PDB file of C-alpha atoms and ligand atoms in Angstrom:
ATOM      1  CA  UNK R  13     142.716 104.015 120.265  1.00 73.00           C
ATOM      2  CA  UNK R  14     143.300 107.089 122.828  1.00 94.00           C
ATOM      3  CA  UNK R  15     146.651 107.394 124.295  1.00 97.00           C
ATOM      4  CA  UNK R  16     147.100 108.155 127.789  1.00 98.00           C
ATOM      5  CA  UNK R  17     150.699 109.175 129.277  1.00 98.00           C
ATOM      6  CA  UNK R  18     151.771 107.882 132.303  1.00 98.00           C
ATOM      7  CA  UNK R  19     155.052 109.512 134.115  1.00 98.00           C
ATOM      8  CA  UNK R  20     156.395 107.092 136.991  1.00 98.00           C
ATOM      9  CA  UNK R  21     157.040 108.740 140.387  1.00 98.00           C
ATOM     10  CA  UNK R  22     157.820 105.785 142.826  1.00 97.00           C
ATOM     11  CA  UNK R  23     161.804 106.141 142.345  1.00 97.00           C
ATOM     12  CA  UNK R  24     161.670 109.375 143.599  1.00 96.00           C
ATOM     13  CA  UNK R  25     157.890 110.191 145.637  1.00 94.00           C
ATOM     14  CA  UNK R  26     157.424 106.944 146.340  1.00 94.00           C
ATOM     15  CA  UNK R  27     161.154 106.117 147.633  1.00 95.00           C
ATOM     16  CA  UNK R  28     161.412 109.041 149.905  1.00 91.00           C
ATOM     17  CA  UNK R  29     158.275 108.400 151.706  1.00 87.00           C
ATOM     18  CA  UNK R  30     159.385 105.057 153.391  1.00 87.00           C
ATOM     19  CA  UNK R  31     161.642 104.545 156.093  1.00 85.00           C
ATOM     20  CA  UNK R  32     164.060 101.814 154.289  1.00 90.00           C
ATOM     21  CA  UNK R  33     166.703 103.692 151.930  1.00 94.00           C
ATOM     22  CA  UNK R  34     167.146 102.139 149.017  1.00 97.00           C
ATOM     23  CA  UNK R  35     171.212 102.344 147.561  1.00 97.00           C
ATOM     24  CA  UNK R  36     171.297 103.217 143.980  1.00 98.00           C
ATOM     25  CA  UNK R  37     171.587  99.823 142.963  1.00 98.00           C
ATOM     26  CA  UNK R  38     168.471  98.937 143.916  1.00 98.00           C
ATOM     27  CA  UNK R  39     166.999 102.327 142.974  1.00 98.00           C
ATOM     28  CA  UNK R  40     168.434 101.748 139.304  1.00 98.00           C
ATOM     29  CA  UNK R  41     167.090  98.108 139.488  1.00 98.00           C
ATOM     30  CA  UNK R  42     163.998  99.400 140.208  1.00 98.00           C
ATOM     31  CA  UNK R  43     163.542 102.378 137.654  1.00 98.00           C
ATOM     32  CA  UNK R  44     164.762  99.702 134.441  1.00 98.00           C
ATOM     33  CA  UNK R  45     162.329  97.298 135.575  1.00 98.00           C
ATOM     34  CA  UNK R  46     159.612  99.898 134.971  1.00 98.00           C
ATOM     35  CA  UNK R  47     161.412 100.798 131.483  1.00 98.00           C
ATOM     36  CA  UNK R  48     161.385  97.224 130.781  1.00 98.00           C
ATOM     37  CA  UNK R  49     157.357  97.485 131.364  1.00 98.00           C
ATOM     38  CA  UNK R  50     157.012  99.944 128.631  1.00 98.00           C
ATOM     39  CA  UNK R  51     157.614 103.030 130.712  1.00 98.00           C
ATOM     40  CA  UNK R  52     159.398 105.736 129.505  1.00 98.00           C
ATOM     41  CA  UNK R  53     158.595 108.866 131.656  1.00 98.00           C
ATOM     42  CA  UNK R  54     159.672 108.907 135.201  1.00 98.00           C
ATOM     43  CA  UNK R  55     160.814 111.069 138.093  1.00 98.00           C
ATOM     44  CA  UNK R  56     163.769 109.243 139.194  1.00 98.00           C
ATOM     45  CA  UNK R  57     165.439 111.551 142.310  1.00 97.00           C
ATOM     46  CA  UNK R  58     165.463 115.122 143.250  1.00 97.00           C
ATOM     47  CA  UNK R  59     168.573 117.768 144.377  1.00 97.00           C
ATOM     48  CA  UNK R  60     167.387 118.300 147.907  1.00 94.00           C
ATOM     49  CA  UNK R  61     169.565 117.887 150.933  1.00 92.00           C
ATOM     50  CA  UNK R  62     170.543 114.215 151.984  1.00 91.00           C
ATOM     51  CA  UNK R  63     170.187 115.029 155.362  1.00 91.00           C
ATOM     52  CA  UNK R  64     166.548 116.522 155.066  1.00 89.00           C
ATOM     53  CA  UNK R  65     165.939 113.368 152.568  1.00 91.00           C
ATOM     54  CA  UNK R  66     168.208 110.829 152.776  1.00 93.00           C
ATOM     55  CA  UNK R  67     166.262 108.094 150.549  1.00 94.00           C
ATOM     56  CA  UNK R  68     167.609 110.727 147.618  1.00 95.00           C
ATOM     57  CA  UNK R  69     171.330 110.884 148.318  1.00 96.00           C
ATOM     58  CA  UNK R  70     173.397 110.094 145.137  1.00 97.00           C
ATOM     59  CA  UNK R  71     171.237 111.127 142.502  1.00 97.00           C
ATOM     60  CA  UNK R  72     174.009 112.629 141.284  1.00 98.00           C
ATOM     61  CA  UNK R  73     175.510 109.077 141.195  1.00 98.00           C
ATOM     62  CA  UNK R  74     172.002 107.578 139.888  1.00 98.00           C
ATOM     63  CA  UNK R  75     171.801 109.792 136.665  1.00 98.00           C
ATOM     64  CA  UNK R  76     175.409 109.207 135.516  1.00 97.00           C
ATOM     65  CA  UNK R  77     175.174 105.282 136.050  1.00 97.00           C
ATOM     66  CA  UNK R  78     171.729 105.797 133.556  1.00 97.00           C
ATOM     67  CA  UNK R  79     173.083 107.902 131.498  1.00 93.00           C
ATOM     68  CA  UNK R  80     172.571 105.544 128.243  1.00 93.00           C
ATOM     69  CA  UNK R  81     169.114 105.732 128.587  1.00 94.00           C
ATOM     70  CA  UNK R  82     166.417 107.153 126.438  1.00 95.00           C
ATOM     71  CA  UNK R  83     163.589 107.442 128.768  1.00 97.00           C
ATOM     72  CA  UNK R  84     162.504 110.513 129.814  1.00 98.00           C
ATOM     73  CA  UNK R  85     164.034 111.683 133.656  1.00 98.00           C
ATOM     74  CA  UNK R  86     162.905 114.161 135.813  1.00 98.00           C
ATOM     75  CA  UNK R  87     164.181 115.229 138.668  1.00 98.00           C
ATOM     76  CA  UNK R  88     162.834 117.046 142.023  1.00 97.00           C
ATOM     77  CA  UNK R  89     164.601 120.323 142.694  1.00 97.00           C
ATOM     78  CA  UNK R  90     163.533 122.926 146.079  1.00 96.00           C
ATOM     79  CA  UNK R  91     165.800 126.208 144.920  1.00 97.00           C
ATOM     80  CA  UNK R  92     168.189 127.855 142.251  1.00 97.00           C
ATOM     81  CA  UNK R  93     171.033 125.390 143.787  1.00 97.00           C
ATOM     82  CA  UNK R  94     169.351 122.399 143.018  1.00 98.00           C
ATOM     83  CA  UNK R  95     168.647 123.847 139.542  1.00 98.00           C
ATOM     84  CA  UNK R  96     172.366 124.462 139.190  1.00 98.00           C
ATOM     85  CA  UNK R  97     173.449 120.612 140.244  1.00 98.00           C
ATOM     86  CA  UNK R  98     170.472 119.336 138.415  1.00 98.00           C
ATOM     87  CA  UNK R  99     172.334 121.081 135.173  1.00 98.00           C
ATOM     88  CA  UNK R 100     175.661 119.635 136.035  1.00 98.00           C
ATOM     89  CA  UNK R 101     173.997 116.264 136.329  1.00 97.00           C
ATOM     90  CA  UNK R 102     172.527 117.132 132.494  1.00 97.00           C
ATOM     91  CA  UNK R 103     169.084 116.546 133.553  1.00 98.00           C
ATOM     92  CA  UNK R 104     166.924 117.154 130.840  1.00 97.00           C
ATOM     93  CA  UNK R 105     163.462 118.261 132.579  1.00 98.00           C
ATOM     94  CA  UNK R 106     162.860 119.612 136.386  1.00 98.00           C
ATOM     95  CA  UNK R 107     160.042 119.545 139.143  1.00 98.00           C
ATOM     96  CA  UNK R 108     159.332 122.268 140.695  1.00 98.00           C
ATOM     97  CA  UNK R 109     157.031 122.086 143.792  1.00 97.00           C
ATOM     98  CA  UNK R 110     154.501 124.795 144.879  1.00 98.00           C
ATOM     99  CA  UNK R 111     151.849 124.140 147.837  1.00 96.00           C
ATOM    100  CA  UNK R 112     149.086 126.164 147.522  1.00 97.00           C
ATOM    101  CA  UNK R 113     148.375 127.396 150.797  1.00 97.00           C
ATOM    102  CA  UNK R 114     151.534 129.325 153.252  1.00 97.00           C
ATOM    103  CA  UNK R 115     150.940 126.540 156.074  1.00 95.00           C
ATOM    104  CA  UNK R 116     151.757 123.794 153.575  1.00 94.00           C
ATOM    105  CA  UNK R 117     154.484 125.713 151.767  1.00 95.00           C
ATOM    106  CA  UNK R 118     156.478 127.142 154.907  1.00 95.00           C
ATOM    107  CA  UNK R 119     156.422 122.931 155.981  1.00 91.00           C
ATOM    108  CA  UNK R 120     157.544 121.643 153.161  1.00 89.00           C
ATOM    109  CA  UNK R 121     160.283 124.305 151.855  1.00 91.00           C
ATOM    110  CA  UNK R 122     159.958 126.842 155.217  1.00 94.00           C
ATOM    111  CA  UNK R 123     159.140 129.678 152.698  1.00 97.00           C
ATOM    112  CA  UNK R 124     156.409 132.046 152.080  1.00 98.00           C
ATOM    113  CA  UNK R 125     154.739 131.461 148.748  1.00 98.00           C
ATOM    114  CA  UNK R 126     156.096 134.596 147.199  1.00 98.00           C
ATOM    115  CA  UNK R 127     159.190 134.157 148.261  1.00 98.00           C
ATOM    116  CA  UNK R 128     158.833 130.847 146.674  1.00 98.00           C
ATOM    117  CA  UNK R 129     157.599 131.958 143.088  1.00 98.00           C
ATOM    118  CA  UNK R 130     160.289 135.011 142.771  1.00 98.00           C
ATOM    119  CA  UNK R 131     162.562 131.852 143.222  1.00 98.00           C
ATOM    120  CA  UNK R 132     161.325 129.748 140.725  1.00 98.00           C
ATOM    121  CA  UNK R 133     160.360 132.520 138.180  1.00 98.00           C
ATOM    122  CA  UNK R 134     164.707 132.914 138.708  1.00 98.00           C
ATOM    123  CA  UNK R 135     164.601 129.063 137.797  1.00 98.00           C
ATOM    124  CA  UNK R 136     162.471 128.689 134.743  1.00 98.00           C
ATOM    125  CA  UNK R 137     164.365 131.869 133.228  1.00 98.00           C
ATOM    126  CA  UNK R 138     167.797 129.368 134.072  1.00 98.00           C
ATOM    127  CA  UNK R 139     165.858 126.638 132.289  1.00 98.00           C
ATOM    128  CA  UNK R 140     164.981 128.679 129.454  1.00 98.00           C
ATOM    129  CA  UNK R 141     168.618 129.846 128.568  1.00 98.00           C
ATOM    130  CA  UNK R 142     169.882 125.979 128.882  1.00 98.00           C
ATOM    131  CA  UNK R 143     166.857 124.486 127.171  1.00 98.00           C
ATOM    132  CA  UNK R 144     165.611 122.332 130.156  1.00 98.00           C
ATOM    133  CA  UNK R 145     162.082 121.633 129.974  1.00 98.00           C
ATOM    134  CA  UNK R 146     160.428 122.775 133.809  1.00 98.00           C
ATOM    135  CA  UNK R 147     157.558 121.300 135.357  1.00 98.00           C
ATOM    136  CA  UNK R 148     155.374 122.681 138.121  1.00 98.00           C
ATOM    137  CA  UNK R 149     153.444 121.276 140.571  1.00 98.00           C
ATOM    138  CA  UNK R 150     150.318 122.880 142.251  1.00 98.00           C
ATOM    139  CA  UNK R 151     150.223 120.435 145.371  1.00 96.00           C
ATOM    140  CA  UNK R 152     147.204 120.830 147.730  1.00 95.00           C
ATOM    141  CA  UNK R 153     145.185 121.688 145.356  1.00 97.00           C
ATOM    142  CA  UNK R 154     141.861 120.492 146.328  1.00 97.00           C
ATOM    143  CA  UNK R 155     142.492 120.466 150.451  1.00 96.00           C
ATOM    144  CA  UNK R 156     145.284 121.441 152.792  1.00 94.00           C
ATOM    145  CA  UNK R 157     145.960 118.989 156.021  1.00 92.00           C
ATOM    146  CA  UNK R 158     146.153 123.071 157.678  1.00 94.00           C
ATOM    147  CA  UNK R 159     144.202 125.204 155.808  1.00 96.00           C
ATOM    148  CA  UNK R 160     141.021 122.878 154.670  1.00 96.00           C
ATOM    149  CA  UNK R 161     139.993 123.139 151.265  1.00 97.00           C
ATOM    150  CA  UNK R 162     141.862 125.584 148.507  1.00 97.00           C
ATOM    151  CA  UNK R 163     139.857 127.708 146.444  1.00 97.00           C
ATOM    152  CA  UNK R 164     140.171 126.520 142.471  1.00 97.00           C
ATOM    153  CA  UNK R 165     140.307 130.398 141.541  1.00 97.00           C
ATOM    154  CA  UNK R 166     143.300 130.498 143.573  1.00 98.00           C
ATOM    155  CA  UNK R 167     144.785 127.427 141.779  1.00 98.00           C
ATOM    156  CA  UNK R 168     143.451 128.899 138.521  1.00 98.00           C
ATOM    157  CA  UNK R 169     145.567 132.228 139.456  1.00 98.00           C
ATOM    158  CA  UNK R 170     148.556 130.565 139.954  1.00 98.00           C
ATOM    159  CA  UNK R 171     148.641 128.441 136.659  1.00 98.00           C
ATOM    160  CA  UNK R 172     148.055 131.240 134.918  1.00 98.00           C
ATOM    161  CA  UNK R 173     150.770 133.322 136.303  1.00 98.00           C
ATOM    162  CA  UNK R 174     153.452 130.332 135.744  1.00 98.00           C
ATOM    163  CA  UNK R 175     151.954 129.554 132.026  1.00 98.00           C
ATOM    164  CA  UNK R 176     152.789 133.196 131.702  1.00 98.00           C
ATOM    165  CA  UNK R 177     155.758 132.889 132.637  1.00 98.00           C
ATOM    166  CA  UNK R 178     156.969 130.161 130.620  1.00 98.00           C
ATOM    167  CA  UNK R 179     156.349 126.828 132.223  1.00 98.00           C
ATOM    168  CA  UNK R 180     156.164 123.620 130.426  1.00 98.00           C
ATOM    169  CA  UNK R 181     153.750 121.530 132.220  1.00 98.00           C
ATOM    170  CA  UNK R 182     151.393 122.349 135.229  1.00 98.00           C
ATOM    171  CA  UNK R 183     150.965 119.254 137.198  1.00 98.00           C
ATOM    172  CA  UNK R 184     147.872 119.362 139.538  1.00 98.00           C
ATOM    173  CA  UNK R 185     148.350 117.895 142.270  1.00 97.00           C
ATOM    174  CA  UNK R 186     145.791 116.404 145.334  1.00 95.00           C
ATOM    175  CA  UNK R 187     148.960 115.498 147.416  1.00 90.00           C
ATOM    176  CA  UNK R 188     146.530 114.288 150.809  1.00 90.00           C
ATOM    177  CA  UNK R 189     144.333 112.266 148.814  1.00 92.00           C
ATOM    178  CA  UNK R 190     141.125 114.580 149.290  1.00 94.00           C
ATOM    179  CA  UNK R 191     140.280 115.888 145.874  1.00 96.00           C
ATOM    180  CA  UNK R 192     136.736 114.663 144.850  1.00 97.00           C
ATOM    181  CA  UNK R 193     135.439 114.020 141.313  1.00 98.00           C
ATOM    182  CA  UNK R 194     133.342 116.969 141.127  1.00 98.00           C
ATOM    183  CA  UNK R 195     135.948 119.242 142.141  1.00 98.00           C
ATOM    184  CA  UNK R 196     138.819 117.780 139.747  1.00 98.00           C
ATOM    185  CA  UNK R 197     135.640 118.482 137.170  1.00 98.00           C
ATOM    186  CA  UNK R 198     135.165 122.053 138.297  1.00 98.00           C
ATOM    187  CA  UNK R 199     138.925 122.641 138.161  1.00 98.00           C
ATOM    188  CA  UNK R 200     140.166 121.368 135.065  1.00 98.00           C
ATOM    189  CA  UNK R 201     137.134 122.890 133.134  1.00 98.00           C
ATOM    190  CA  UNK R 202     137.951 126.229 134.001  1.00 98.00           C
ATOM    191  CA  UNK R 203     141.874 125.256 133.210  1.00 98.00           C
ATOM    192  CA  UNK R 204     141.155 123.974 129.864  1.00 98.00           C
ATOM    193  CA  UNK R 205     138.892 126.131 128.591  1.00 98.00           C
ATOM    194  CA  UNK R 206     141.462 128.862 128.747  1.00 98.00           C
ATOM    195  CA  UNK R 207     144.720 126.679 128.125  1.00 98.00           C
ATOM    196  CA  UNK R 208     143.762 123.893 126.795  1.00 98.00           C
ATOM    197  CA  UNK R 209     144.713 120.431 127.878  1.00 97.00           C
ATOM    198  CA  UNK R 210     147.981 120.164 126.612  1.00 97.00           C
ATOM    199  CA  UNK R 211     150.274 121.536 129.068  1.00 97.00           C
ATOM    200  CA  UNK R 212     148.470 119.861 132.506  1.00 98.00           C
ATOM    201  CA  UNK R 213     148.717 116.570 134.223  1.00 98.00           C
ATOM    202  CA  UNK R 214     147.299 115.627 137.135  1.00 98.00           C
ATOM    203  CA  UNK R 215     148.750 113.812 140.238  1.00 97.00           C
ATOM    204  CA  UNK R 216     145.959 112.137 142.325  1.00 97.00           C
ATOM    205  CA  UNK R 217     146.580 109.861 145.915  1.00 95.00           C
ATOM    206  CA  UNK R 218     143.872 107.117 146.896  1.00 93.00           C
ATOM    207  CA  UNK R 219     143.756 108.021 150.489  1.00 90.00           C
ATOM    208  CA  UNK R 220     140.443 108.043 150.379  1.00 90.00           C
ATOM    209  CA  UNK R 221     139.973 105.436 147.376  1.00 92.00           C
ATOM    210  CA  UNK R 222     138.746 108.072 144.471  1.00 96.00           C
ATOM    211  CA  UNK R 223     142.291 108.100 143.075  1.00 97.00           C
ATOM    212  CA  UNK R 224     141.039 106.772 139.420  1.00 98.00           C
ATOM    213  CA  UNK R 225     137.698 108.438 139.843  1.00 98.00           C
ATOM    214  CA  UNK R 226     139.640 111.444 139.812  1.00 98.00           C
ATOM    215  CA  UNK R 227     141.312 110.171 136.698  1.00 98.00           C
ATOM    216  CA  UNK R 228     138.056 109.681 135.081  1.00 98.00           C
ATOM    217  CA  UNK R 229     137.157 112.955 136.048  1.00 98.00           C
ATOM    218  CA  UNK R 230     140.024 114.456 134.394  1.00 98.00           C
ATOM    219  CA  UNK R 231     140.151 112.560 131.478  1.00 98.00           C
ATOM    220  CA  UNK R 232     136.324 113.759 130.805  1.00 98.00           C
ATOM    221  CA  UNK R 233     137.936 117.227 131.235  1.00 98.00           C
ATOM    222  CA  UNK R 234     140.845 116.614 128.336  1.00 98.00           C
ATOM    223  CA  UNK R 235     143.557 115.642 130.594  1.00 98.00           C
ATOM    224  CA  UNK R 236     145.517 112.900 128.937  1.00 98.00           C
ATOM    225  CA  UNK R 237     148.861 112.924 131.230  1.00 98.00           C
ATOM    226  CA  UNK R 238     149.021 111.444 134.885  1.00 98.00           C
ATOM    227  CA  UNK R 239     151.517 110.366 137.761  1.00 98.00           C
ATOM    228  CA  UNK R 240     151.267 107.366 139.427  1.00 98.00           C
ATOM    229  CA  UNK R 241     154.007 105.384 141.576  1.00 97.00           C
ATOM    230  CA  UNK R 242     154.304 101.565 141.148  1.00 97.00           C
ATOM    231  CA  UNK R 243     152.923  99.591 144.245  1.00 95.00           C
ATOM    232  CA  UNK R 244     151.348 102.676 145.259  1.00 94.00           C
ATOM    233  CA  UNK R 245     154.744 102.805 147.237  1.00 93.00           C
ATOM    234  CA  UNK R 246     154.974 106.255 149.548  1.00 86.00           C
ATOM    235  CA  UNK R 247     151.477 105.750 151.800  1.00 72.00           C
ATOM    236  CA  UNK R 248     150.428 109.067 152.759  1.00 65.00           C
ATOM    237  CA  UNK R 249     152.530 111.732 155.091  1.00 64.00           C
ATOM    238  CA  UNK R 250     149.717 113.148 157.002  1.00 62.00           C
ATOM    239  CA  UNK R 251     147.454 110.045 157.814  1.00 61.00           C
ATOM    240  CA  UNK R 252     149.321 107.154 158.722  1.00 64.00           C
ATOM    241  CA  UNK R 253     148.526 103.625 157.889  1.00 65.00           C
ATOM    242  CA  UNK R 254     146.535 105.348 154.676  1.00 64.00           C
ATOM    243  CA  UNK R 255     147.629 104.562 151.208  1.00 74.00           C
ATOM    244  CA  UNK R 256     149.246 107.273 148.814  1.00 88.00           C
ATOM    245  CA  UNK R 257     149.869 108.162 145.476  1.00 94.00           C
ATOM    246  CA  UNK R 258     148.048 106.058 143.140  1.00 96.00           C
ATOM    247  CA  UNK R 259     149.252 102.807 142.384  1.00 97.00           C
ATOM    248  CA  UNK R 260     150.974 102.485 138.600  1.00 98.00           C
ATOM    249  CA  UNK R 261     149.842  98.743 138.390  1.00 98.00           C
ATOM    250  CA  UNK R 262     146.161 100.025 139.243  1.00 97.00           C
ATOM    251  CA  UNK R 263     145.885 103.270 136.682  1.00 98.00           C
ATOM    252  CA  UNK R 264     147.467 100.864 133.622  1.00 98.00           C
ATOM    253  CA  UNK R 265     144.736  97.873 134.399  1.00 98.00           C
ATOM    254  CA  UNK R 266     141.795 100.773 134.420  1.00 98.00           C
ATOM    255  CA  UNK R 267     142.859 102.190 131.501  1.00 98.00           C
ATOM    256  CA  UNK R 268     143.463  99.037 129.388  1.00 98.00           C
ATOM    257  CA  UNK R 269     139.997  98.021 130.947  1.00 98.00           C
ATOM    258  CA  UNK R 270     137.934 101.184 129.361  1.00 97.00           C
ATOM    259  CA  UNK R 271     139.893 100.648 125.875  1.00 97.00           C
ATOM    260  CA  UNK R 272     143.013 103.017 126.128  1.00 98.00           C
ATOM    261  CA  UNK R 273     146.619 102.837 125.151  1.00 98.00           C
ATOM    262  CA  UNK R 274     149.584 103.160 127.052  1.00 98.00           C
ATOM    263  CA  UNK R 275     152.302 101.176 125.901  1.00 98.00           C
ATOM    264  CA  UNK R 276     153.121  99.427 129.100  1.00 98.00           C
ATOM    265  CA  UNK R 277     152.866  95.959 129.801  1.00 98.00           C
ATOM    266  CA  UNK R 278     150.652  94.804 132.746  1.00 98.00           C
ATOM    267  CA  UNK R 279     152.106  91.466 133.147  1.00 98.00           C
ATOM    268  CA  UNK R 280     155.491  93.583 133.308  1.00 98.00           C
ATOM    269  CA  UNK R 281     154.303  95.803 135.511  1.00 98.00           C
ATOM    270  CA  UNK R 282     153.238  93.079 138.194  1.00 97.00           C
ATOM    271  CA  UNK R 283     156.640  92.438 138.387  1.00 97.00           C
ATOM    272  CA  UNK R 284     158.250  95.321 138.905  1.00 98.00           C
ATOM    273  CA  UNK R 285     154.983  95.981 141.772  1.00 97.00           C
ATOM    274  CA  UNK R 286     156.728  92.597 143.055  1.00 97.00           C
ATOM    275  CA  UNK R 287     160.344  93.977 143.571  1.00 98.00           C
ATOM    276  CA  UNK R 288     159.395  97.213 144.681  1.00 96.00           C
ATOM    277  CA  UNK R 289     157.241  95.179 147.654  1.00 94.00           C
ATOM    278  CA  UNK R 290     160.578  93.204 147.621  1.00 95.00           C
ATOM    279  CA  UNK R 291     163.192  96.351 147.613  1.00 95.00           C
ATOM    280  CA  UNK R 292     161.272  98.354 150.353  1.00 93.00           C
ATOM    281  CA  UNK R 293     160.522  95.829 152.694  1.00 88.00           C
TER     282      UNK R 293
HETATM  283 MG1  LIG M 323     152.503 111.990 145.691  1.00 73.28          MG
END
């Protein structure tokens, strides 16, 4: 049977998209539910300011109280000083986040897109030295809420340059929810046929309901890795009232459904979809 690999974002994408915050209690409640569920991958906080996102304070707190773990962590870092507490914190594998048009970029880290890859390229050279595993994503990849749609030789350009470079994983990302099936094909054909499928995932938001179409799509393409966020927790920052990142609980029945492996438990999952309703509301 086909393995697919799920990594859980709703501790950390889905938590800072809501208005309650969560204390890291709850937060830790919440990511060992999931673990009890069978998952073992998940983005669990990020090094950003607590002022700009409060809903991510005390990570630093939030790591050391899970320290006895084995899952796999990630965590969300915007610059070389969130690298450097993300080290302190002996996290074992960062996100880094590049929007693929200037618009998008200069609103969600107020930099140019240069200025933003001489930054990371500084980062993943860090990462190298101290053996921390670095993860970008490409968000906006299909369409910007500014810009309209992205071109996927653009997107193909800057994959290459970071694989270059030294990246681990390339995470493809349609953060409005506007990505369509034959574009996700288009995309990822052109990716894998020069890099293969091994160091991509994708990151797809049912804003417009073709969040595991998408998935389909990509899994046609070779793409065996996705995100998803239990209870589909997060909604969607430019269209409000409109669901967001694709829902964990969802993803896990599909691909049980159409015969694939993935080592979580759906009866598991419903309840952790239950106490993240319960924790948020
Ligand atoms: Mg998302």
């Amino acid at each position: 049977m086909k393995k697919i690999f799920i990594n859980e974002v709703g501790p950390r994408d889905g938590l800072q998209n809501i208005d309650n915050v969560l204390n890291v209690d709850e937060r830790i409640q919440l990511i060992q539910s999931l673990e009890k569920a069978g998952i073992n991958s998940l983005e669990v906080g990020s090094f950003v300011s607590p002022k700009a996102v409060p809903a991510m304070d005390k990570t630093d707190a939030l790591l050391e109280k899970l320290s006895n773990s084995n899952s796999n962590y990630s965590v969300l870092i915007p610059n070389t000083f969130g690298y450097k507490q993300a080290k302190e914190n002996k996290v074992k594998e960062v996100c880094l986040v590049l929007c693929a048009t200037e618009s998008m970029n200069k609103e969600n880290i107020n930099k140019s897109i240069e200025e933003t890859i001489a930054e990371f390229k500084e980062i993943i050279d860090l990462a190298k030295r101290d053996q921390i595993r670095t993860k970008i994503y490409i968000s906006v990849a299909f369409e910007c809420p500014y810009e309209g749609l992205v071109s996927s030789k653009y997107i193909y350009h800057l994959t290459k340059e970071f694989l270059a470079y030294g990246i681990n994983e390339v995470v493809i990302a349609d953060t409005i929810g506007a990505g369509k099936p034959d574009q996700v094909t288009k995309l990822f054909r052109s990716l894998v046929k020069d890099f293969g499928s091994s160091n991509f995932s994708a990151h797809f938001h049912d804003t417009r309901l073709l969040a595991l179409s998408n998935v389909k799509a990509a899994m046609d393409e070779g793409i065996t890795k996705f995100d998803s966020c239990i209870a589909g927790l997060g909604g969607c920052p430019f269209a409000p009232g409109a669901s967001g990142n694709l829902a964990t609980e969802d993803l896990v029945s599909m691909l049980h459904k159409e015969g694939y492996e993935t080592g979580i438990s759906e009866e598991m999952l419903r309840n952790s979809a239950k106490l993240a309703s319960q924790l948020t509301s």
